[in-house]
PDB file of C-alpha atoms in Angstrom:
ATOM      1  CA  MET A  22       0.048   0.247  -0.151  1.00 40.00           C
ATOM      2  CA  PRO A  23       1.453   3.358  -1.018  1.00 53.00           C
ATOM      3  CA  ALA A  24       2.678   5.667   1.749  1.00 73.00           C
ATOM      4  CA  PHE A  25      -0.062   8.353   2.904  1.00 88.00           C
ATOM      5  CA  ASP A  26       0.529  11.721   1.102  1.00 95.00           C
ATOM      6  CA  PRO A  27      -0.917  14.730   2.623  1.00 96.00           C
ATOM      7  CA  ARG A  28      -0.181  17.210  -0.362  1.00 97.00           C
ATOM      8  CA  PRO A  29      -2.921  18.541  -2.854  1.00 97.00           C
ATOM      9  CA  LEU A  30      -3.348  16.350  -5.849  1.00 97.00           C
ATOM     10  CA  ALA A  31      -1.822  19.074  -8.231  1.00 95.00           C
ATOM     11  CA  THR A  32       1.370  18.824  -6.199  1.00 97.00           C
ATOM     12  CA  ILE A  33       1.558  15.093  -6.020  1.00 96.00           C
ATOM     13  CA  GLN A  34       1.320  14.688  -9.730  1.00 96.00           C
ATOM     14  CA  ARG A  35       3.466  17.606 -10.674  1.00 96.00           C
ATOM     15  CA  GLN A  36       6.012  16.814 -13.349  1.00 94.00           C
ATOM     16  CA  ASN A  37       9.790  17.375 -13.708  1.00 94.00           C
ATOM     17  CA  VAL A  38      10.392  18.099 -10.244  1.00 97.00           C
ATOM     18  CA  ALA A  39      13.624  17.066  -8.272  1.00 96.00           C
ATOM     19  CA  VAL A  40      12.208  15.533  -5.186  1.00 97.00           C
ATOM     20  CA  PRO A  41       8.649  13.984  -5.927  1.00 97.00           C
ATOM     21  CA  ASP A  42       8.151  13.046  -2.453  1.00 97.00           C
ATOM     22  CA  ALA A  43       6.402  14.933   0.573  1.00 97.00           C
ATOM     23  CA  LEU A  44       9.458  14.557   3.110  1.00 98.00           C
ATOM     24  CA  ILE A  45      13.127  14.607   3.268  1.00 98.00           C
ATOM     25  CA  ALA A  46      14.570  12.996   6.462  1.00 98.00           C
ATOM     26  CA  HIS A  47      16.553  15.691   7.918  1.00 98.00           C
ATOM     27  CA  ARG A  48      19.970  14.567   9.343  1.00 98.00           C
ATOM     28  CA  GLY A  49      18.367  10.808   9.120  1.00 98.00           C
ATOM     29  CA  ALA A  50      15.999  10.203  12.108  1.00 98.00           C
ATOM     30  CA  PRO A  51      18.075  12.268  14.656  1.00 98.00           C
ATOM     31  CA  LEU A  52      15.294  11.779  17.513  1.00 98.00           C
ATOM     32  CA  LEU A  53      16.264   8.034  17.243  1.00 98.00           C
ATOM     33  CA  ALA A  54      19.964   7.907  16.553  1.00 98.00           C
ATOM     34  CA  PRO A  55      22.803  10.143  16.491  1.00 98.00           C
ATOM     35  CA  GLU A  56      22.252  12.842  13.711  1.00 98.00           C
ATOM     36  CA  ASN A  57      24.222  12.419  10.507  1.00 98.00           C
ATOM     37  CA  THR A  58      25.302   8.869  11.252  1.00 98.00           C
ATOM     38  CA  LEU A  59      24.971   5.707   9.477  1.00 98.00           C
ATOM     39  CA  PRO A  60      22.526   4.329  12.338  1.00 98.00           C
ATOM     40  CA  ALA A  61      20.390   7.596  11.720  1.00 98.00           C
ATOM     41  CA  MET A  62      20.326   6.715   8.216  1.00 98.00           C
ATOM     42  CA  ARG A  63      19.251   3.364   8.802  1.00 98.00           C
ATOM     43  CA  ALA A  64      16.433   4.315  11.155  1.00 98.00           C
ATOM     44  CA  ALA A  65      14.902   6.534   8.715  1.00 98.00           C
ATOM     45  CA  ALA A  66      14.701   4.123   6.111  1.00 98.00           C
ATOM     46  CA  ALA A  67      13.214   1.716   8.331  1.00 98.00           C
ATOM     47  CA  ARG A  68      10.695   4.026   9.096  1.00 97.00           C
ATOM     48  CA  GLY A  69       9.858   4.606   5.277  1.00 96.00           C
ATOM     49  CA  ALA A  70      11.986   7.504   4.548  1.00 97.00           C
ATOM     50  CA  ARG A  71      12.430   7.905   0.958  1.00 98.00           C
ATOM     51  CA  TRP A  72      15.234  10.709   0.964  1.00 98.00           C
ATOM     52  CA  VAL A  73      17.637  11.588   3.852  1.00 98.00           C
ATOM     53  CA  GLU A  74      19.540  14.987   4.258  1.00 98.00           C
ATOM     54  CA  VAL A  75      23.066  15.582   5.443  1.00 98.00           C
ATOM     55  CA  ASP A  76      25.880  17.756   5.895  1.00 98.00           C
ATOM     56  CA  VAL A  77      29.281  17.385   4.288  1.00 98.00           C
ATOM     57  CA  LYS A  78      32.198  19.532   5.792  1.00 98.00           C
ATOM     58  CA  LEU A  79      36.058  19.236   5.069  1.00 98.00           C
ATOM     59  CA  THR A  80      38.787  18.284   7.590  1.00 98.00           C
ATOM     60  CA  ARG A  81      42.031  20.105   7.664  1.00 98.00           C
ATOM     61  CA  ASP A  82      43.295  17.972   5.160  1.00 98.00           C
ATOM     62  CA  MET A  83      40.583  18.232   2.924  1.00 98.00           C
ATOM     63  CA  GLN A  84      38.666  14.849   3.513  1.00 98.00           C
ATOM     64  CA  PRO A  85      34.922  15.175   3.404  1.00 98.00           C
ATOM     65  CA  VAL A  86      32.997  13.991   6.539  1.00 98.00           C
ATOM     66  CA  ILE A  87      29.367  14.103   7.504  1.00 98.00           C
ATOM     67  CA  ILE A  88      28.685  16.529  10.259  1.00 98.00           C
ATOM     68  CA  HIS A  89      26.603  19.784  10.438  1.00 98.00           C
ATOM     69  CA  ASP A  90      28.418  22.245  12.878  1.00 98.00           C
ATOM     70  CA  ASP A  91      31.793  24.022  12.529  1.00 98.00           C
ATOM     71  CA  ARG A  92      32.737  22.464  15.671  1.00 98.00           C
ATOM     72  CA  VAL A  93      32.722  18.820  16.919  1.00 98.00           C
ATOM     73  CA  ASP A  94      31.700  19.753  20.545  1.00 98.00           C
ATOM     74  CA  ARG A  95      27.972  19.168  20.410  1.00 98.00           C
ATOM     75  CA  THR A  96      27.688  15.778  18.297  1.00 98.00           C
ATOM     76  CA  THR A  97      31.021  14.126  19.637  1.00 98.00           C
ATOM     77  CA  ASN A  98      33.017  13.738  22.635  1.00 97.00           C
ATOM     78  CA  GLY A  99      35.900  15.920  21.284  1.00 98.00           C
ATOM     79  CA  ARG A 100      36.173  19.591  21.128  1.00 98.00           C
ATOM     80  CA  GLY A 101      37.421  22.091  18.407  1.00 98.00           C
ATOM     81  CA  PHE A 102      36.510  23.147  14.724  1.00 98.00           C
ATOM     82  CA  VAL A 103      36.038  20.402  12.144  1.00 98.00           C
ATOM     83  CA  ALA A 104      38.419  22.338   9.707  1.00 98.00           C
ATOM     84  CA  ASN A 105      41.238  22.443  12.431  1.00 98.00           C
ATOM     85  CA  MET A 106      41.137  18.711  12.603  1.00 98.00           C
ATOM     86  CA  SER A 107      42.820  15.877  10.753  1.00 98.00           C
ATOM     87  CA  PHE A 108      40.793  13.357   9.014  1.00 98.00           C
ATOM     88  CA  GLU A 109      42.388  10.749  11.823  1.00 98.00           C
ATOM     89  CA  ASP A 110      41.389  12.994  14.509  1.00 97.00           C
ATOM     90  CA  ILE A 111      37.998  13.090  13.429  1.00 98.00           C
ATOM     91  CA  ARG A 112      37.661   9.483  13.030  1.00 97.00           C
ATOM     92  CA  GLN A 113      39.022   8.886  16.766  1.00 98.00           C
ATOM     93  CA  LEU A 114      36.007  10.834  18.099  1.00 98.00           C
ATOM     94  CA  ASP A 115      32.692   8.903  19.548  1.00 98.00           C
ATOM     95  CA  ALA A 116      29.873  10.319  17.622  1.00 98.00           C
ATOM     96  CA  GLY A 117      27.186   8.553  19.464  1.00 98.00           C
ATOM     97  CA  SER A 118      27.416   8.580  23.194  1.00 96.00           C
ATOM     98  CA  PHE A 119      26.041  12.121  23.362  1.00 94.00           C
ATOM     99  CA  PHE A 120      23.055  10.767  22.228  1.00 97.00           C
ATOM    100  CA  SER A 121      22.736   7.318  24.120  1.00 97.00           C
ATOM    101  CA  PRO A 122      25.003   5.163  25.505  1.00 97.00           C
ATOM    102  CA  ASP A 123      23.540   2.256  23.132  1.00 97.00           C
ATOM    103  CA  PHE A 124      25.193   4.146  20.373  1.00 98.00           C
ATOM    104  CA  ALA A 125      28.719   4.689  21.975  1.00 98.00           C
ATOM    105  CA  GLY A 126      31.537   4.146  19.498  1.00 97.00           C
ATOM    106  CA  THR A 127      29.382   5.391  16.421  1.00 98.00           C
ATOM    107  CA  ARG A 128      31.794   7.556  13.935  1.00 98.00           C
ATOM    108  CA  VAL A 129      31.302  10.431  12.355  1.00 98.00           C
ATOM    109  CA  PRO A 130      30.897   8.921   8.752  1.00 98.00           C
ATOM    110  CA  THR A 131      33.053   9.599   5.801  1.00 98.00           C
ATOM    111  CA  LEU A 132      31.436  10.751   2.474  1.00 98.00           C
ATOM    112  CA  GLU A 133      31.915   7.448   1.038  1.00 98.00           C
ATOM    113  CA  GLU A 134      30.569   5.396   3.808  1.00 98.00           C
ATOM    114  CA  LEU A 135      27.309   7.703   3.884  1.00 98.00           C
ATOM    115  CA  VAL A 136      26.687   7.169   0.227  1.00 98.00           C
ATOM    116  CA  GLU A 137      27.253   3.548   0.196  1.00 98.00           C
ATOM    117  CA  THR A 138      24.651   3.286   3.067  1.00 98.00           C
ATOM    118  CA  VAL A 139      22.274   5.491   1.137  1.00 98.00           C
ATOM    119  CA  LEU A 140      22.606   3.277  -2.211  1.00 98.00           C
ATOM    120  CA  ASP A 141      22.216   0.298  -0.026  1.00 98.00           C
ATOM    121  CA  LEU A 142      19.124   1.424   1.546  1.00 98.00           C
ATOM    122  CA  ASP A 143      17.923   2.480  -2.007  1.00 98.00           C
ATOM    123  CA  ILE A 144      16.703   5.921  -0.919  1.00 98.00           C
ATOM    124  CA  GLY A 145      17.245   9.572  -2.202  1.00 98.00           C
ATOM    125  CA  LEU A 146      19.910  11.934  -0.873  1.00 98.00           C
ATOM    126  CA  GLN A 147      19.974  15.563  -0.341  1.00 98.00           C
ATOM    127  CA  LEU A 148      23.861  16.533   0.152  1.00 98.00           C
ATOM    128  CA  GLU A 149      24.346  19.793   1.798  1.00 98.00           C
ATOM    129  CA  LEU A 150      27.554  21.387   1.492  1.00 98.00           C
ATOM    130  CA  LYS A 151      28.303  23.025   4.739  1.00 98.00           C
ATOM    131  CA  PRO A 152      31.532  24.838   4.480  1.00 98.00           C
ATOM    132  CA  THR A 153      33.224  26.495   7.195  1.00 97.00           C
ATOM    133  CA  ALA A 154      33.441  30.450   6.180  1.00 95.00           C
ATOM    134  CA  GLY A 155      36.203  30.377   3.769  1.00 96.00           C
ATOM    135  CA  ASP A 156      36.282  26.971   2.210  1.00 98.00           C
ATOM    136  CA  ASP A 157      33.346  27.388   0.408  1.00 98.00           C
ATOM    137  CA  ILE A 158      34.538  26.455  -2.966  1.00 98.00           C
ATOM    138  CA  GLU A 159      37.009  23.733  -1.880  1.00 98.00           C
ATOM    139  CA  THR A 160      34.164  21.852   0.188  1.00 98.00           C
ATOM    140  CA  ALA A 161      32.152  21.879  -3.150  1.00 98.00           C
ATOM    141  CA  GLU A 162      35.208  20.666  -5.285  1.00 98.00           C
ATOM    142  CA  VAL A 163      36.391  17.775  -2.733  1.00 98.00           C
ATOM    143  CA  ALA A 164      32.806  16.586  -1.874  1.00 98.00           C
ATOM    144  CA  LEU A 165      31.473  16.686  -5.582  1.00 98.00           C
ATOM    145  CA  ALA A 166      34.562  15.044  -7.065  1.00 98.00           C
ATOM    146  CA  ALA A 167      33.921  12.316  -4.799  1.00 98.00           C
ATOM    147  CA  MET A 168      30.101  12.059  -5.689  1.00 98.00           C
ATOM    148  CA  LYS A 169      31.347  11.799  -9.376  1.00 97.00           C
ATOM    149  CA  ASP A 170      32.769   8.512  -8.538  1.00 97.00           C
ATOM    150  CA  LEU A 171      30.456   7.452  -5.964  1.00 98.00           C
ATOM    151  CA  TRP A 172      26.822   8.157  -7.280  1.00 98.00           C
ATOM    152  CA  PRO A 173      25.623   6.117 -10.345  1.00 97.00           C
ATOM    153  CA  VAL A 174      25.454   8.140 -13.174  1.00 91.00           C
ATOM    154  CA  HIS A 175      21.935   7.380 -14.153  1.00 92.00           C
ATOM    155  CA  ARG A 176      20.399   6.574 -10.808  1.00 95.00           C
ATOM    156  CA  GLY A 177      18.855  10.018  -9.806  1.00 95.00           C
ATOM    157  CA  ARG A 178      17.683  10.702  -6.652  1.00 97.00           C
ATOM    158  CA  LEU A 179      20.231  13.073  -5.730  1.00 98.00           C
ATOM    159  CA  PHE A 180      20.201  16.820  -5.393  1.00 98.00           C
ATOM    160  CA  ILE A 181      22.971  19.183  -3.808  1.00 98.00           C
ATOM    161  CA  THR A 182      21.930  22.348  -1.684  1.00 98.00           C
ATOM    162  CA  SER A 183      23.842  25.106   0.207  1.00 98.00           C
ATOM    163  CA  PHE A 184      23.470  28.451   2.024  1.00 98.00           C
ATOM    164  CA  SER A 185      26.636  29.370   0.093  1.00 98.00           C
ATOM    165  CA  ILE A 186      26.261  31.105  -3.207  1.00 98.00           C
ATOM    166  CA  ARG A 187      29.958  30.219  -3.866  1.00 98.00           C
ATOM    167  CA  SER A 188      29.259  26.399  -3.088  1.00 98.00           C
ATOM    168  CA  ILE A 189      26.367  26.187  -5.020  1.00 98.00           C
ATOM    169  CA  HIS A 190      28.082  28.027  -8.460  1.00 98.00           C
ATOM    170  CA  ALA A 191      30.759  25.443  -7.757  1.00 98.00           C
ATOM    171  CA  ALA A 192      28.313  22.620  -7.630  1.00 98.00           C
ATOM    172  CA  ALA A 193      26.780  23.999 -11.152  1.00 98.00           C
ATOM    173  CA  ARG A 194      30.011  24.209 -12.453  1.00 97.00           C
ATOM    174  CA  LEU A 195      30.939  20.592 -11.454  1.00 97.00           C
ATOM    175  CA  LEU A 196      27.744  18.647 -11.525  1.00 97.00           C
ATOM    176  CA  PRO A 197      25.881  20.403 -13.875  1.00 97.00           C
ATOM    177  CA  ASP A 198      23.191  17.866 -14.513  1.00 96.00           C
ATOM    178  CA  VAL A 199      22.477  17.226 -10.790  1.00 98.00           C
ATOM    179  CA  PRO A 200      19.711  19.662  -9.359  1.00 98.00           C
ATOM    180  CA  ARG A 201      20.453  22.347  -7.036  1.00 98.00           C
ATOM    181  CA  ALA A 202      18.718  23.878  -4.021  1.00 98.00           C
ATOM    182  CA  PHE A 203      19.946  27.156  -2.642  1.00 98.00           C
ATOM    183  CA  ALA A 204      19.000  27.456   0.995  1.00 98.00           C
ATOM    184  CA  VAL A 205      17.853  30.931   2.546  1.00 98.00           C
ATOM    185  CA  VAL A 206      16.574  32.280   5.670  1.00 97.00           C
ATOM    186  CA  VAL A 207      14.799  35.209   4.628  1.00 97.00           C
ATOM    187  CA  PRO A 208      12.439  34.460   1.677  1.00 97.00           C
ATOM    188  CA  PRO A 209      12.917  36.384  -1.571  1.00 97.00           C
ATOM    189  CA  ARG A 210      10.678  38.905  -2.914  1.00 97.00           C
ATOM    190  CA  ASP A 211      11.275  37.532  -6.285  1.00 98.00           C
ATOM    191  CA  PRO A 212      11.851  33.530  -6.348  1.00 98.00           C
ATOM    192  CA  LYS A 213      12.237  33.157  -9.975  1.00 98.00           C
ATOM    193  CA  ALA A 214      15.187  35.696 -10.138  1.00 98.00           C
ATOM    194  CA  LEU A 215      16.846  34.161  -7.262  1.00 98.00           C
ATOM    195  CA  LEU A 216      17.093  30.662  -8.689  1.00 98.00           C
ATOM    196  CA  ALA A 217      18.558  32.333 -11.744  1.00 97.00           C
ATOM    197  CA  GLU A 218      20.953  34.217 -10.354  1.00 97.00           C
ATOM    198  CA  THR A 219      22.028  31.282  -8.286  1.00 97.00           C
ATOM    199  CA  ARG A 220      21.841  28.631 -10.854  1.00 97.00           C
ATOM    200  CA  CYS A 221      19.207  26.571  -8.759  1.00 98.00           C
ATOM    201  CA  GLN A 222      16.014  24.749  -9.528  1.00 97.00           C
ATOM    202  CA  ILE A 223      14.841  24.658  -5.790  1.00 98.00           C
ATOM    203  CA  LEU A 224      14.452  26.888  -3.125  1.00 98.00           C
ATOM    204  CA  HIS A 225      14.903  25.856   0.531  1.00 98.00           C
ATOM    205  CA  LEU A 226      13.097  28.015   3.292  1.00 98.00           C
ATOM    206  CA  GLN A 227      13.085  27.997   6.934  1.00 98.00           C
ATOM    207  CA  ARG A 228       9.600  27.612   8.539  1.00 97.00           C
ATOM    208  CA  ASP A 229       9.934  30.528  11.101  1.00 96.00           C
ATOM    209  CA  PHE A 230      10.562  33.087   8.297  1.00 97.00           C
ATOM    210  CA  LEU A 231       7.275  32.566   6.144  1.00 97.00           C
ATOM    211  CA  PRO A 232       4.471  34.982   6.957  1.00 97.00           C
ATOM    212  CA  ASP A 233       1.714  34.624   4.921  1.00 97.00           C
ATOM    213  CA  ASN A 234       2.532  37.611   2.299  1.00 97.00           C
ATOM    214  CA  ALA A 235       5.678  35.490   1.739  1.00 97.00           C
ATOM    215  CA  LEU A 236       3.704  32.224   1.143  1.00 97.00           C
ATOM    216  CA  LYS A 237       1.684  33.906  -1.506  1.00 97.00           C
ATOM    217  CA  ILE A 238       4.736  35.053  -3.120  1.00 98.00           C
ATOM    218  CA  MET A 239       5.997  31.453  -3.315  1.00 97.00           C
ATOM    219  CA  ALA A 240       2.561  30.116  -4.458  1.00 96.00           C
ATOM    220  CA  ASP A 241       2.255  32.492  -7.167  1.00 97.00           C
ATOM    221  CA  SER A 242       5.826  31.756  -8.412  1.00 97.00           C
ATOM    222  CA  GLY A 243       5.387  28.085  -9.037  1.00 96.00           C
ATOM    223  CA  ILE A 244       8.693  27.270  -8.438  1.00 97.00           C
ATOM    224  CA  GLU A 245       9.791  23.871  -6.556  1.00 98.00           C
ATOM    225  CA  TYR A 246      10.406  24.707  -2.954  1.00 98.00           C
ATOM    226  CA  ALA A 247      10.681  23.064   0.293  1.00 98.00           C
ATOM    227  CA  VAL A 248      10.449  24.010   3.881  1.00 98.00           C
ATOM    228  CA  ALA A 249      12.633  23.128   7.236  1.00 98.00           C
ATOM    229  CA  THR A 250      12.180  21.811   9.393  1.00 98.00           C
ATOM    230  CA  ILE A 251       8.845  20.507  10.594  1.00 98.00           C
ATOM    231  CA  ASN A 252       8.037  18.029  13.141  1.00 98.00           C
ATOM    232  CA  GLU A 253       4.220  18.435  13.206  1.00 97.00           C
ATOM    233  CA  ALA A 254       2.139  17.211  10.949  1.00 95.00           C
ATOM    234  CA  GLN A 255      -0.765  19.640  11.234  1.00 95.00           C
ATOM    235  CA  ALA A 256       1.892  22.452  10.636  1.00 96.00           C
ATOM    236  CA  THR A 257       2.743  21.336   6.985  1.00 97.00           C
ATOM    237  CA  GLU A 258      -0.900  21.649   6.039  1.00 96.00           C
ATOM    238  CA  ARG A 259      -0.231  25.678   5.614  1.00 97.00           C
ATOM    239  CA  PHE A 260       3.043  25.103   3.345  1.00 98.00           C
ATOM    240  CA  PHE A 261       1.460  22.317   1.474  1.00 98.00           C
ATOM    241  CA  ALA A 262      -1.500  24.734   0.751  1.00 96.00           C
ATOM    242  CA  ALA A 263       0.756  27.062  -0.599  1.00 96.00           C
ATOM    243  CA  GLY A 264       2.335  25.017  -2.973  1.00 97.00           C
ATOM    244  CA  ALA A 265       5.412  23.481  -1.076  1.00 98.00           C
ATOM    245  CA  GLN A 266       6.881  20.265  -2.836  1.00 98.00           C
ATOM    246  CA  THR A 267       8.501  19.006   0.117  1.00 98.00           C
ATOM    247  CA  ILE A 268       9.164  19.488   3.821  1.00 98.00           C
ATOM    248  CA  LEU A 269      12.367  18.403   6.009  1.00 98.00           C
ATOM    249  CA  SER A 270      11.704  16.643   9.302  1.00 98.00           C
ATOM    250  CA  ASP A 271      13.368  15.170  12.027  1.00 98.00           C
ATOM    251  CA  ILE A 272      10.493  12.369  11.997  1.00 98.00           C
ATOM    252  CA  PRO A 273      10.956  10.325   8.884  1.00 98.00           C
ATOM    253  CA  ASP A 274       7.032   8.685   9.410  1.00 97.00           C
ATOM    254  CA  LEU A 275       5.548  12.034  10.336  1.00 97.00           C
ATOM    255  CA  PHE A 276       2.571  11.724   8.016  1.00 95.00           C
ATOM    256  CA  GLU A 277       2.324   7.978   8.681  1.00 87.00           C
ATOM    257  CA  ARG A 278       1.444   8.707  12.024  1.00 70.00           C
ATOM    258  CA  THR A 279      -1.603  10.927  11.336  1.00 68.00           C
ATOM    259  CA  ALA A 280      -2.795   9.089   8.191  1.00 65.00           C
ATOM    260  CA  PRO A 281      -6.463   8.268   7.967  1.00 62.00           C
ATOM    261  CA  HIS A 282      -7.066   4.870   8.804  1.00 53.00           C
ATOM    262  CA  ALA A 283      -9.196   2.596   6.129  1.00 40.00           C
ATOM    263  CA  ASP A 284     -11.905   1.689   9.020  1.00 45.00           C
ATOM    264  CA  SER A 285     -12.479   5.360   9.773  1.00 45.00           C
ATOM    265  CA  LEU A 286     -13.421   6.190   5.930  1.00 40.00           C
TER     266      LEU A 286
END
C-alpha cells in the first residue's frame, strides 16, 4: 500500500520536480539515532523515509566528512573546529554517546560510507554543502569530485544544496546535470530571479520566516520549494496549501502517524 501523502493532488502529480516525495528525513532520524550518522540513515529508512538529508564538511586535510556544525563539541566527545582537525582526529571521536550509551563508538561517517549506505538502503539523498566560512569552493570541489565516482550516473535521486552561493555556483560548474537547491533564511521577493541568479532549480526556506505574504509570493511563483524543519504534521498543511513540494523533518514517518485509517473512511 502506498505511503500516505498529505499534499494536494496537483502537487503530487506535478512533473519535472527534483524531489517527488513529501518528506526528506533531516539528518536521518535524529530523534532515534545520532544525527548525520549511519544508524540515523538506517533508522530513517526503516520508518519509511524515501529521502535523507546530510551535511558534508572538510577536515584540515581536505577529507569530506558528514557533520553539521563547524565545531565537533555538540555531537561528539571532542572539542574544536572540524576545519582544524585532521581526518584521523575526526575518526577517533565518539559521535554516538552524546545521544545514548547504546550508540557508543559510533563514528563520524565519511562521505563514501554515507553514500554506500544510502545506495544500499535504496533511498534519495540531499547532500548539503556545509563549508566552514572561507572554504566554500573547496568544500564543493572535494565533495562533488568524490560524488562523481560514488554516485551511479543514471540513478538520479540526488540533489545538492547549500546556504553558500559560492558552493552552489561551484556545484553548477562541477555537476551541472544534478539538481541544486539554494537555502535561504529570509524568503525572496522574487523567487524566480533568485533561482536564476543562483543557478538552482529549488529553494529551501525556513518555516519561522514565512509569513502569509511570503507564502503567497511562493505560491504565485510556481517554483519547486521545500520548507525546513517541521516536526508537527498539522503545521505542514499551511505550507502544502501554498504549493510547497516537500518538507524536511526530524520524524521520518511524520505523515504515517496521522494518516487516516481505512476503517475510519
